[in-house]
Amino acid sequence: MATTTSPPASPPTLPRLGLRGAIRWVWRQLTSMRVALMLLMLLAVVAVPGSILPQRPQDAAAVARYLADNPDWGPLLDRLGFFDVYGSVWFSAVYLLLFVSLVGCILPRIGAHARAWRARPPRAPRRFDRFEVHETLSTEAGTDEVLAAAHRALRGGRRFRVEPGEEPGGARTLSAERGYFRETGNIVFHLALVGLLISVATGQLLHYRGQVLVVEGRGFANTPSAYDTFDAGSGVDTASLVPFTVELNSFTASFDSAGRPTFFEAAVSVTEPDQATRDTTIRVNRPLDAGGAKIYLAGNGYAPQLTVRDSDGNVAFEGPVPFLPQDASYRSRGVVKVPDVTSGDQIGLVGYLLPTAVITEDSAYSAYPQPGNPVLVLQVWRGDLGLDSGVPQNVYQLDTAGMAQVSDADGTPVTVVVPLGEEVELPGGLGTLSFDGLPRYVALDMRYDPSLGWVLAFALTALVGLAVSLFTPRRRVWLRVASDGERRTVEAAALARADDGGLAGEVERVLDAVRELGPWSQPDPDAAPTAAHDSEDVDEPR
Amino acid sequence: MNLGELSTIVVWGATTAYAIAFGAFAADLARRAEVASTKRVRHTTPVLAGALVSGGEASADVAEADADLDGLENDAADGPADPEAADDAPDGPDVADELPEYRPGKALGIAMSLTTLGLGLQLAGIVLRGLAAERIPWANLYEFLVVGTFVAVLTFRILCLRRDVRFLGAGVLGFSVVALGLGLTAFYMPAQGVEPALQSYWLVIHVTIAVIATGVFTVAVSASVLQLLKDAWEQGSPRLAHPRFRLLGQLPSVRSLEALAFRLNAVGFVLWTFTVMAGAVWAEHAWSRFWGWDPKEVWSFIVWVVYAAYLHARTTRGWSARAVAWFSIAGFAVLIFNLTGVNMLLGGKHTYSGISRSQG
Ligand code: HEM
């Protein structure tokens, strides 16, 4: 059995053990309770830095900022894995060791537990009076009657396993034991943790997820290229995703009088392969199921519908442009890139959408998230947008390297202000801009993870195993009946594992069954214990 | 005055009742100390479980039977735990049985009545708050503190029905008064609705169980602290030499305190396990991933791991009951940091407190 019993005092004698001995020694250390405990504490400690430092999988931009702000130790931390703690070698090493230890610890216990299931309750100890819980009474009922009553009380409902016995002195005994499930629960709990780890790891391998921004009236198909960002585990064949499509019919948002959101709902039409199109909704806590994947409502905003005509009067741009909300009032920032002008400079527009605009001499802000008075406030750039360089660009950022801001005669940048439904001249003779509509968009998170059901199942199994393990009382009860002419002396003792407040009650219950049989009396508890049952062989281990 | 304001006033009332009750519990402890010092008893129950098996060769019987029982569960580990860890010892006497003779005075009666009154007021405050906000009233840090202390005091009050643990009153109520005071001043938020991300019955389940677990852990840690104090006093620690510490002699034995802390911590641990799982289910619904190592998730995980270590330490050979109690205290410290510090210092997606740095 993989146990460690080496007391701390005896120094390890590695040299004489040889390689196999050394391996065995390491294994025994690893699977010891003491090392498991150390690894658990270590796991708690190594988890901490990930909550303090920015983490790349969660917020890559924050990591980049941190590195820029801390050029001295930032790169060192980076090399040591501190910006992806939960994927780092050292964090993985700790939990993998812990799980190796767990398996090495639990597997032998399964064997031991199986043997315990088959074993009978141990025979009655010689003397009961040394037990914390013990009691003696004297009754006129017959031995068989007493034993039968006690047997019934022990078995009835409480699932004691009962073993009758007879002692050389003629006394009859009952040995009873309950609470085998305590250890079962413990084993189930630990194994379920292993199952949990394996299913999470499998999920890492087989999952894929994508994010996409969808404007009202538009949709997307489930292919990697349709998503704005897409990543998949190494076990996923990205060419064979279930080809469902989702179309956003409308999006409803409501806010309370103070502008706090109260309700978001996206009405969508979903088409799965070989199925009729169905209309359904996505809400914040109610993802949509499609093609085995789940689609979550992750965000929302406005996508002003714009038309830009160039200086020649041709339509150079037409369509909705998503603006990203910057605050609770949905003051939203966006960029319009107009590369396809017939002649002259390309155009870039940068600025804000104010859904309920309040514009004064020196400030412009949005008073409410709903579109009460939508106004665009934009600055204008001209020149080369840099889109032909082949380097992918962020659609929410204007690369101004090849551009100049359009200013008026005294050098102050020109700001164009466009209310919804109006058309304005762009400065510098660049053309016109009209603000034709204000559809909303939603940001959707699509996630496919076939392991979720397993993760949940193992988590629940662990929970049940844990509760069974911690709350199942483990008890032994012994009864000895000695016949003394007219009367029977009935002794009972009980022992529990862990702190068990109900132990004395258990013995009472059994003795009550005996008391019901007929007249009984209780000997003086201070009287010397009966030693009549002493005999040679009782102490022998089984 | 609207319902929300009324709720706040009622919670102030509860806090006041608890503060006075705390004073009365403290007075009672002082009186216990006085009684103890007039009796001149230095109550030195041996700490070892061996006390239950009063020596002699006959104790081999118990040891054998016990080792059997133990072996079934423990021999894949380090064998029977240290007797001081108390787990493998036969069942200990009930806490109440061990109290040396002490007839409670008026102070204790007043303290218990005020505790019950405070509980009633606090319950009213919680219900009013729920009516005012039209949702379950535990969605920000202020409300969390109000409901958490309610559960802690309620747990204490229910324990009192089953056994005499009134000596815990000063600890539990002192903690609750501080937490409520902080809630009403530093973390106060007027009653209002919650944003769509929080509109889920998983929020109700997750946070409710978290609050209950916190309350149970609070009572458990009080027992652990008393256990350490009493232990040090029995060892004759010079820092506890003042006669007022004789009241420790009036408390149940170190072993009983340890057993009490264990049972409560075990309940708390199962509840916390469930809290973390329900939180993961909720995150899966709301944020499209069940686990994302958000600071709050990290620290909930750390709390869980530390309490798991506590349960292991209890069954590991060579760990004294004193060391185990420190695990219980460490777990509680991490729990409290998770409730407060994480929101204030580390940010993240869990912005319910209304005081966190970043917006989810
Ligand atoms: C992922 C790491 C682990 C966690 C979270 C964990 C958690 C727990 C918890 C909560 C308990 C108490 C509840 C119960 O009795 O079922 C427990 C008990 C136990 N654990 Fe673990 N465990 C871990 C790893 C290990 C390892 C590596 C070992 C082996 C060295 C181990 C051996 C035991 C034993 C023997 C018990 C039973 C103690 C008793 O009899 O009361 N565990 N564990």
PDB file of N, CA and C in Angstrom, chain A residues 2-4 33 37 40-41 47 51 58 86 109 116 125-127 130 132 177 182 209 260-262 284-285 296 445 447 452 459 463 466 474 476 478 495 497-500 539 542, chain B residues 52 58 61 64-66 68-70 72-73 75-78 87 90-91 192 196-197 199-200 259 274 277 284-286 288-290 292-293 298-299 305 309 314-315 319 327 346:
ATOM      1  N   ALA A   2       0.524   2.185  -0.787  1.00  0.00           N
ATOM      2  CA  ALA A   2       1.370   3.377  -0.893  1.00  0.00           C
ATOM      3  C   ALA A   2       1.140   4.291   0.293  1.00  0.00           C
ATOM      4  N   THR A   3       1.761   3.933   1.356  1.00  0.00           N
ATOM      5  CA  THR A   3       1.604   4.804   2.511  1.00  0.00           C
ATOM      6  C   THR A   3       2.983   5.243   2.947  1.00  0.00           C
ATOM      7  N   THR A   4       3.033   6.336   3.616  1.00  0.00           N
ATOM      8  CA  THR A   4       4.295   6.709   4.200  1.00  0.00           C
ATOM      9  C   THR A   4       4.131   6.679   5.693  1.00  0.00           C
ATOM     10  N   MET A  33       0.120  11.986   3.097  1.00  0.00           N
ATOM     11  CA  MET A  33      -0.785  13.055   3.479  1.00  0.00           C
ATOM     12  C   MET A  33      -0.021  14.362   3.647  1.00  0.00           C
ATOM     13  N   LEU A  37      -0.751  17.780   1.675  1.00  0.00           N
ATOM     14  CA  LEU A  37      -1.089  19.015   2.385  1.00  0.00           C
ATOM     15  C   LEU A  37      -0.203  20.177   1.928  1.00  0.00           C
ATOM     16  N   LEU A  40      -1.231  21.272  -1.488  1.00  0.00           N
ATOM     17  CA  LEU A  40      -2.457  22.065  -1.445  1.00  0.00           C
ATOM     18  C   LEU A  40      -2.144  23.515  -1.067  1.00  0.00           C
ATOM     19  N   MET A  41      -1.328  23.685  -0.031  1.00  0.00           N
ATOM     20  CA  MET A  41      -0.980  25.047   0.385  1.00  0.00           C
ATOM     21  C   MET A  41      -0.205  25.755  -0.725  1.00  0.00           C
ATOM     22  N   ALA A  47      -1.464  30.418  -6.902  1.00  0.00           N
ATOM     23  CA  ALA A  47      -2.625  30.983  -7.616  1.00  0.00           C
ATOM     24  C   ALA A  47      -2.701  32.495  -7.432  1.00  0.00           C
ATOM     25  N   SER A  51      -3.979  36.846  -9.788  1.00  0.00           N
ATOM     26  CA  SER A  51      -5.061  37.783  -9.469  1.00  0.00           C
ATOM     27  C   SER A  51      -4.527  39.192  -9.293  1.00  0.00           C
ATOM     28  N   GLN A  58      -6.820  36.784 -20.391  1.00  0.00           N
ATOM     29  CA  GLN A  58      -7.989  37.585 -20.046  1.00  0.00           C
ATOM     30  C   GLN A  58      -7.921  38.977 -20.670  1.00  0.00           C
ATOM     31  N   TYR A  86      -1.907  30.675 -14.997  1.00  0.00           N
ATOM     32  CA  TYR A  86      -2.645  29.410 -14.949  1.00  0.00           C
ATOM     33  C   TYR A  86      -2.296  28.490 -16.112  1.00  0.00           C
ATOM     34  N   ARG A 109      -6.502   2.958  -1.434  1.00  0.00           N
ATOM     35  CA  ARG A 109      -7.629   3.010  -0.494  1.00  0.00           C
ATOM     36  C   ARG A 109      -8.844   2.292  -1.051  1.00  0.00           C
ATOM     37  N   ALA A 116     -12.713  -3.926   3.343  1.00  0.00           N
ATOM     38  CA  ALA A 116     -13.514  -3.560   4.512  1.00  0.00           C
ATOM     39  C   ALA A 116     -14.987  -3.880   4.280  1.00  0.00           C
ATOM     40  N   PRO A 125     -14.677  -6.103  22.164  1.00  0.00           N
ATOM     41  CA  PRO A 125     -13.493  -5.990  23.015  1.00  0.00           C
ATOM     42  C   PRO A 125     -13.789  -6.577  24.393  1.00  0.00           C
ATOM     43  N   ARG A 126     -12.724  -6.831  25.117  1.00  0.00           N
ATOM     44  CA  ARG A 126     -12.885  -7.512  26.394  1.00  0.00           C
ATOM     45  C   ARG A 126     -13.660  -6.655  27.406  1.00  0.00           C
ATOM     46  N   ARG A 127     -13.223  -5.450  27.556  1.00  0.00           N
ATOM     47  CA  ARG A 127     -13.859  -4.614  28.587  1.00  0.00           C
ATOM     48  C   ARG A 127     -14.507  -3.397  27.944  1.00  0.00           C
ATOM     49  N   ARG A 130     -14.044   0.934  29.485  1.00  0.00           N
ATOM     50  CA  ARG A 130     -13.029   1.918  29.120  1.00  0.00           C
ATOM     51  C   ARG A 130     -13.489   2.810  27.983  1.00  0.00           C
ATOM     52  N   GLU A 132     -15.705   5.606  26.151  1.00  0.00           N
ATOM     53  CA  GLU A 132     -16.410   6.838  26.488  1.00  0.00           C
ATOM     54  C   GLU A 132     -17.916   6.588  26.626  1.00  0.00           C
ATOM     55  N   GLU A 177     -21.610  -2.464  12.999  1.00  0.00           N
ATOM     56  CA  GLU A 177     -20.849  -1.366  12.412  1.00  0.00           C
ATOM     57  C   GLU A 177     -21.672  -0.689  11.337  1.00  0.00           C
ATOM     58  N   ARG A 182     -18.969   6.398   4.413  1.00  0.00           N
ATOM     59  CA  ARG A 182     -18.102   7.538   4.678  1.00  0.00           C
ATOM     60  C   ARG A 182     -16.848   7.459   3.800  1.00  0.00           C
ATOM     61  N   ARG A 209     -14.280  28.834 -29.965  1.00  0.00           N
ATOM     62  CA  ARG A 209     -15.135  29.975 -29.651  1.00  0.00           C
ATOM     63  C   ARG A 209     -14.836  31.124 -30.589  1.00  0.00           C
ATOM     64  N   ARG A 260     -29.640  53.269 -15.789  1.00  0.00           N
ATOM     65  CA  ARG A 260     -29.050  51.946 -15.568  1.00  0.00           C
ATOM     66  C   ARG A 260     -29.789  50.923 -16.407  1.00  0.00           C
ATOM     67  N   PRO A 261     -29.055  49.978 -17.013  1.00  0.00           N
ATOM     68  CA  PRO A 261     -29.726  48.987 -17.849  1.00  0.00           C
ATOM     69  C   PRO A 261     -30.610  48.075 -17.014  1.00  0.00           C
ATOM     70  N   THR A 262     -31.783  47.757 -17.532  1.00  0.00           N
ATOM     71  CA  THR A 262     -32.660  46.831 -16.819  1.00  0.00           C
ATOM     72  C   THR A 262     -32.953  45.585 -17.646  1.00  0.00           C
ATOM     73  N   VAL A 284     -29.162  38.160 -21.591  1.00  0.00           N
ATOM     74  CA  VAL A 284     -27.854  38.136 -20.955  1.00  0.00           C
ATOM     75  C   VAL A 284     -27.586  36.818 -20.238  1.00  0.00           C
ATOM     76  N   ASN A 285     -28.548  36.330 -19.493  1.00  0.00           N
ATOM     77  CA  ASN A 285     -28.312  35.072 -18.806  1.00  0.00           C
ATOM     78  C   ASN A 285     -28.935  33.885 -19.519  1.00  0.00           C
ATOM     79  N   TYR A 296     -23.906  33.639 -26.711  1.00  0.00           N
ATOM     80  CA  TYR A 296     -24.174  34.513 -25.583  1.00  0.00           C
ATOM     81  C   TYR A 296     -24.256  35.955 -26.035  1.00  0.00           C
ATOM     82  N   ASP A 445     -20.927  36.105 -28.298  1.00  0.00           N
ATOM     83  CA  ASP A 445     -19.864  35.146 -27.998  1.00  0.00           C
ATOM     84  C   ASP A 445     -20.389  33.783 -28.349  1.00  0.00           C
ATOM     85  N   ARG A 447     -19.677  29.809 -28.285  1.00  0.00           N
ATOM     86  CA  ARG A 447     -18.765  28.872 -27.643  1.00  0.00           C
ATOM     87  C   ARG A 447     -19.263  27.449 -27.810  1.00  0.00           C
ATOM     88  N   LEU A 452     -18.662  20.204 -21.413  1.00  0.00           N
ATOM     89  CA  LEU A 452     -19.410  20.865 -20.342  1.00  0.00           C
ATOM     90  C   LEU A 452     -20.247  19.909 -19.502  1.00  0.00           C
ATOM     91  N   ALA A 459     -18.478  17.520 -11.213  1.00  0.00           N
ATOM     92  CA  ALA A 459     -18.574  18.477 -10.108  1.00  0.00           C
ATOM     93  C   ALA A 459     -19.666  18.044  -9.137  1.00  0.00           C
ATOM     94  N   LEU A 463     -19.410  16.828  -5.218  1.00  0.00           N
ATOM     95  CA  LEU A 463     -20.169  17.466  -4.139  1.00  0.00           C
ATOM     96  C   LEU A 463     -20.902  16.417  -3.306  1.00  0.00           C
ATOM     97  N   LEU A 466     -18.460  14.370  -1.285  1.00  0.00           N
ATOM     98  CA  LEU A 466     -17.943  15.148  -0.160  1.00  0.00           C
ATOM     99  C   LEU A 466     -18.939  15.183   0.990  1.00  0.00           C
ATOM    100  N   ARG A 474     -19.676   7.328  11.342  1.00  0.00           N
ATOM    101  CA  ARG A 474     -19.027   6.019  11.294  1.00  0.00           C
ATOM    102  C   ARG A 474     -19.024   5.507  12.714  1.00  0.00           C
ATOM    103  N   ARG A 476     -19.304   2.096  15.672  1.00  0.00           N
ATOM    104  CA  ARG A 476     -19.340   0.689  16.042  1.00  0.00           C
ATOM    105  C   ARG A 476     -20.070   0.553  17.361  1.00  0.00           C
ATOM    106  N   TRP A 478     -21.129  -2.457  20.314  1.00  0.00           N
ATOM    107  CA  TRP A 478     -21.017  -3.849  20.763  1.00  0.00           C
ATOM    108  C   TRP A 478     -22.006  -4.106  21.887  1.00  0.00           C
ATOM    109  N   LEU A 495     -18.279   3.231  19.753  1.00  0.00           N
ATOM    110  CA  LEU A 495     -17.094   3.980  19.359  1.00  0.00           C
ATOM    111  C   LEU A 495     -17.409   4.644  18.026  1.00  0.00           C
ATOM    112  N   ARG A 497     -15.959   7.282  14.731  1.00  0.00           N
ATOM    113  CA  ARG A 497     -14.854   7.952  14.069  1.00  0.00           C
ATOM    114  C   ARG A 497     -15.271   9.408  13.912  1.00  0.00           C
ATOM    115  N   ALA A 498     -14.323  10.299  14.129  1.00  0.00           N
ATOM    116  CA  ALA A 498     -14.588  11.733  14.072  1.00  0.00           C
ATOM    117  C   ALA A 498     -15.510  12.100  15.221  1.00  0.00           C
ATOM    118  N   ASP A 499     -15.749  13.349  15.360  1.00  0.00           N
ATOM    119  CA  ASP A 499     -16.544  13.809  16.489  1.00  0.00           C
ATOM    120  C   ASP A 499     -18.000  13.598  16.173  1.00  0.00           C
ATOM    121  N   ASP A 500     -18.637  12.841  17.005  1.00  0.00           N
ATOM    122  CA  ASP A 500     -19.952  12.333  16.671  1.00  0.00           C
ATOM    123  C   ASP A 500     -20.865  12.546  17.871  1.00  0.00           C
ATOM    124  N   ASP A 539      -8.282 -10.416  22.928  1.00  0.00           N
ATOM    125  CA  ASP A 539      -7.488  -9.278  22.492  1.00  0.00           C
ATOM    126  C   ASP A 539      -6.734  -9.525  21.192  1.00  0.00           C
ATOM    127  N   ARG A 542      -7.614  -9.743  14.736  1.00  0.00           N
ATOM    128  CA  ARG A 542      -8.240 -10.691  13.821  1.00  0.00           C
ATOM    129  C   ARG A 542      -7.293 -10.988  12.664  1.00  0.00           C
TER     130      ARG A 542
ATOM    131  N   LEU B  52      -9.400  10.452  27.694  1.00  0.00           N
ATOM    132  CA  LEU B  52     -10.663   9.743  27.645  1.00  0.00           C
ATOM    133  C   LEU B  52     -10.462   8.267  27.928  1.00  0.00           C
ATOM    134  N   ALA B  58      -5.650  -1.840  30.225  1.00  0.00           N
ATOM    135  CA  ALA B  58      -6.968  -2.122  29.668  1.00  0.00           C
ATOM    136  C   ALA B  58      -7.298  -1.187  28.514  1.00  0.00           C
ATOM    137  N   ASP B  61      -7.629  -2.197  24.758  1.00  0.00           N
ATOM    138  CA  ASP B  61      -8.889  -2.565  24.124  1.00  0.00           C
ATOM    139  C   ASP B  61      -9.412  -1.473  23.239  1.00  0.00           C
ATOM    140  N   GLU B  64      -7.212  -0.661  20.359  1.00  0.00           N
ATOM    141  CA  GLU B  64      -7.303  -1.618  19.268  1.00  0.00           C
ATOM    142  C   GLU B  64      -8.573  -1.409  18.450  1.00  0.00           C
ATOM    143  N   ALA B  65      -9.684  -1.334  19.157  1.00  0.00           N
ATOM    144  CA  ALA B  65     -10.951  -1.171  18.461  1.00  0.00           C
ATOM    145  C   ALA B  65     -10.951   0.118  17.664  1.00  0.00           C
ATOM    146  N   ASP B  66     -10.343   1.108  18.254  1.00  0.00           N
ATOM    147  CA  ASP B  66     -10.294   2.406  17.616  1.00  0.00           C
ATOM    148  C   ASP B  66      -9.398   2.360  16.389  1.00  0.00           C
ATOM    149  N   ASP B  68      -8.763  -0.065  14.598  1.00  0.00           N
ATOM    150  CA  ASP B  68      -9.493  -0.751  13.541  1.00  0.00           C
ATOM    151  C   ASP B  68     -10.330   0.219  12.745  1.00  0.00           C
ATOM    152  N   LEU B  69     -11.118   0.938  13.486  1.00  0.00           N
ATOM    153  CA  LEU B  69     -12.051   1.858  12.872  1.00  0.00           C
ATOM    154  C   LEU B  69     -11.276   2.866  12.048  1.00  0.00           C
ATOM    155  N   ASP B  70     -10.180   3.265  12.642  1.00  0.00           N
ATOM    156  CA  ASP B  70      -9.365   4.254  11.985  1.00  0.00           C
ATOM    157  C   ASP B  70      -8.706   3.684  10.748  1.00  0.00           C
ATOM    158  N   LEU B  72      -9.596   1.519   8.744  1.00  0.00           N
ATOM    159  CA  LEU B  72     -10.451   1.391   7.579  1.00  0.00           C
ATOM    160  C   LEU B  72     -10.404   2.628   6.721  1.00  0.00           C
ATOM    161  N   GLU B  73     -10.187   3.748   7.357  1.00  0.00           N
ATOM    162  CA  GLU B  73     -10.307   4.978   6.604  1.00  0.00           C
ATOM    163  C   GLU B  73      -8.977   5.649   6.383  1.00  0.00           C
ATOM    164  N   ASP B  75      -5.593   4.229   6.670  1.00  0.00           N
ATOM    165  CA  ASP B  75      -4.266   3.652   6.564  1.00  0.00           C
ATOM    166  C   ASP B  75      -3.616   3.860   5.201  1.00  0.00           C
ATOM    167  N   ALA B  76      -4.368   4.349   4.235  1.00  0.00           N
ATOM    168  CA  ALA B  76      -3.706   4.729   2.992  1.00  0.00           C
ATOM    169  C   ALA B  76      -2.989   6.053   3.184  1.00  0.00           C
ATOM    170  N   ALA B  77      -3.336   6.727   4.215  1.00  0.00           N
ATOM    171  CA  ALA B  77      -2.649   7.979   4.515  1.00  0.00           C
ATOM    172  C   ALA B  77      -1.567   7.685   5.536  1.00  0.00           C
ATOM    173  N   ASP B  78      -1.350   8.607   6.411  1.00  0.00           N
ATOM    174  CA  ASP B  78      -0.229   8.442   7.331  1.00  0.00           C
ATOM    175  C   ASP B  78      -0.570   7.648   8.568  1.00  0.00           C
ATOM    176  N   ASP B  87      -9.287  13.661  15.873  1.00  0.00           N
ATOM    177  CA  ASP B  87     -10.270  13.092  14.976  1.00  0.00           C
ATOM    178  C   ASP B  87     -10.461  11.609  15.204  1.00  0.00           C
ATOM    179  N   PRO B  90     -12.109   8.537  20.391  1.00  0.00           N
ATOM    180  CA  PRO B  90     -13.528   8.271  20.565  1.00  0.00           C
ATOM    181  C   PRO B  90     -14.270   9.582  20.760  1.00  0.00           C
ATOM    182  N   ASP B  91     -15.541   9.488  20.586  1.00  0.00           N
ATOM    183  CA  ASP B  91     -16.347  10.691  20.634  1.00  0.00           C
ATOM    184  C   ASP B  91     -16.143  11.459  21.921  1.00  0.00           C
ATOM    185  N   GLN B 192     -31.493  49.545  -4.958  1.00  0.00           N
ATOM    186  CA  GLN B 192     -31.807  49.734  -6.377  1.00  0.00           C
ATOM    187  C   GLN B 192     -31.799  48.390  -7.075  1.00  0.00           C
ATOM    188  N   PRO B 196     -28.699  43.658 -15.959  1.00  0.00           N
ATOM    189  CA  PRO B 196     -29.173  42.401 -16.544  1.00  0.00           C
ATOM    190  C   PRO B 196     -28.266  41.208 -16.257  1.00  0.00           C
ATOM    191  N   ALA B 197     -26.939  41.432 -16.200  1.00  0.00           N
ATOM    192  CA  ALA B 197     -26.043  40.298 -15.966  1.00  0.00           C
ATOM    193  C   ALA B 197     -26.342  39.627 -14.635  1.00  0.00           C
ATOM    194  N   GLN B 199     -29.398  39.387 -13.293  1.00  0.00           N
ATOM    195  CA  GLN B 199     -30.774  38.918 -13.192  1.00  0.00           C
ATOM    196  C   GLN B 199     -30.825  37.433 -13.500  1.00  0.00           C
ATOM    197  N   SER B 200     -30.566  36.622 -12.512  1.00  0.00           N
ATOM    198  CA  SER B 200     -30.559  35.192 -12.763  1.00  0.00           C
ATOM    199  C   SER B 200     -30.816  34.482 -11.457  1.00  0.00           C
ATOM    200  N   ALA B 259     -13.444  20.315  18.195  1.00  0.00           N
ATOM    201  CA  ALA B 259     -14.468  19.494  17.543  1.00  0.00           C
ATOM    202  C   ALA B 259     -15.590  20.365  16.999  1.00  0.00           C
ATOM    203  N   PHE B 274     -20.256  24.169  -2.932  1.00  0.00           N
ATOM    204  CA  PHE B 274     -21.455  24.409  -3.729  1.00  0.00           C
ATOM    205  C   PHE B 274     -21.483  25.843  -4.258  1.00  0.00           C
ATOM    206  N   MET B 277     -19.313  26.062  -7.271  1.00  0.00           N
ATOM    207  CA  MET B 277     -19.919  25.383  -8.422  1.00  0.00           C
ATOM    208  C   MET B 277     -21.080  26.198  -8.987  1.00  0.00           C
ATOM    209  N   GLU B 284     -21.022  30.574 -16.551  1.00  0.00           N
ATOM    210  CA  GLU B 284     -21.228  29.906 -17.831  1.00  0.00           C
ATOM    211  C   GLU B 284     -22.432  30.519 -18.565  1.00  0.00           C
ATOM    212  N   HIS B 285     -23.471  30.852 -17.822  1.00  0.00           N
ATOM    213  CA  HIS B 285     -24.655  31.449 -18.434  1.00  0.00           C
ATOM    214  C   HIS B 285     -24.428  32.907 -18.796  1.00  0.00           C
ATOM    215  N   ALA B 286     -23.756  33.627 -17.922  1.00  0.00           N
ATOM    216  CA  ALA B 286     -23.693  35.078 -18.093  1.00  0.00           C
ATOM    217  C   ALA B 286     -22.484  35.506 -18.913  1.00  0.00           C
ATOM    218  N   SER B 288     -20.291  33.298 -20.659  1.00  0.00           N
ATOM    219  CA  SER B 288     -19.930  32.313 -21.679  1.00  0.00           C
ATOM    220  C   SER B 288     -18.721  31.460 -21.315  1.00  0.00           C
ATOM    221  N   ARG B 289     -18.295  31.498 -20.084  1.00  0.00           N
ATOM    222  CA  ARG B 289     -17.276  30.535 -19.659  1.00  0.00           C
ATOM    223  C   ARG B 289     -17.498  30.256 -18.189  1.00  0.00           C
ATOM    224  N   PHE B 290     -17.289  28.999 -17.780  1.00  0.00           N
ATOM    225  CA  PHE B 290     -17.604  28.669 -16.387  1.00  0.00           C
ATOM    226  C   PHE B 290     -16.457  29.017 -15.457  1.00  0.00           C
ATOM    227  N   GLY B 292     -12.848  31.555 -15.526  1.00  0.00           N
ATOM    228  CA  GLY B 292     -11.974  32.412 -16.321  1.00  0.00           C
ATOM    229  C   GLY B 292     -10.863  33.041 -15.505  1.00  0.00           C
ATOM    230  N   TRP B 293     -10.610  32.537 -14.323  1.00  0.00           N
ATOM    231  CA  TRP B 293      -9.543  33.062 -13.472  1.00  0.00           C
ATOM    232  C   TRP B 293      -9.668  34.570 -13.274  1.00  0.00           C
ATOM    233  N   VAL B 298     -10.355  33.427  -8.635  1.00  0.00           N
ATOM    234  CA  VAL B 298      -9.073  32.969  -8.094  1.00  0.00           C
ATOM    235  C   VAL B 298      -9.162  32.875  -6.572  1.00  0.00           C
ATOM    236  N   TRP B 299      -9.700  33.918  -5.951  1.00  0.00           N
ATOM    237  CA  TRP B 299      -9.696  33.926  -4.487  1.00  0.00           C
ATOM    238  C   TRP B 299     -10.738  32.985  -3.900  1.00  0.00           C
ATOM    239  N   VAL B 305      -9.232  25.865  -1.454  1.00  0.00           N
ATOM    240  CA  VAL B 305      -8.028  25.053  -1.292  1.00  0.00           C
ATOM    241  C   VAL B 305      -7.522  25.128   0.150  1.00  0.00           C
ATOM    242  N   ALA B 309      -7.108  22.100   2.692  1.00  0.00           N
ATOM    243  CA  ALA B 309      -5.876  21.836   3.432  1.00  0.00           C
ATOM    244  C   ALA B 309      -6.181  21.688   4.920  1.00  0.00           C
ATOM    245  N   ARG B 314      -6.123  18.097   9.525  1.00  0.00           N
ATOM    246  CA  ARG B 314      -6.759  17.440  10.655  1.00  0.00           C
ATOM    247  C   ARG B 314      -6.485  15.945  10.679  1.00  0.00           C
ATOM    248  N   THR B 315      -6.323  15.358   9.502  1.00  0.00           N
ATOM    249  CA  THR B 315      -6.118  13.907   9.482  1.00  0.00           C
ATOM    250  C   THR B 315      -4.663  13.543   9.220  1.00  0.00           C
ATOM    251  N   TRP B 319       0.356  16.694  12.980  1.00  0.00           N
ATOM    252  CA  TRP B 319      -0.156  18.060  13.069  1.00  0.00           C
ATOM    253  C   TRP B 319      -0.941  18.220  14.358  1.00  0.00           C
ATOM    254  N   PHE B 327      -4.977  26.800  10.483  1.00  0.00           N
ATOM    255  CA  PHE B 327      -5.529  26.633   9.133  1.00  0.00           C
ATOM    256  C   PHE B 327      -6.941  27.205   9.057  1.00  0.00           C
ATOM    257  N   LEU B 346      -8.356  44.545  -6.438  1.00  0.00           N
ATOM    258  CA  LEU B 346      -7.995  43.786  -7.629  1.00  0.00           C
ATOM    259  C   LEU B 346      -8.961  43.929  -8.797  1.00  0.00           C
TER     260      LEU B 346
END
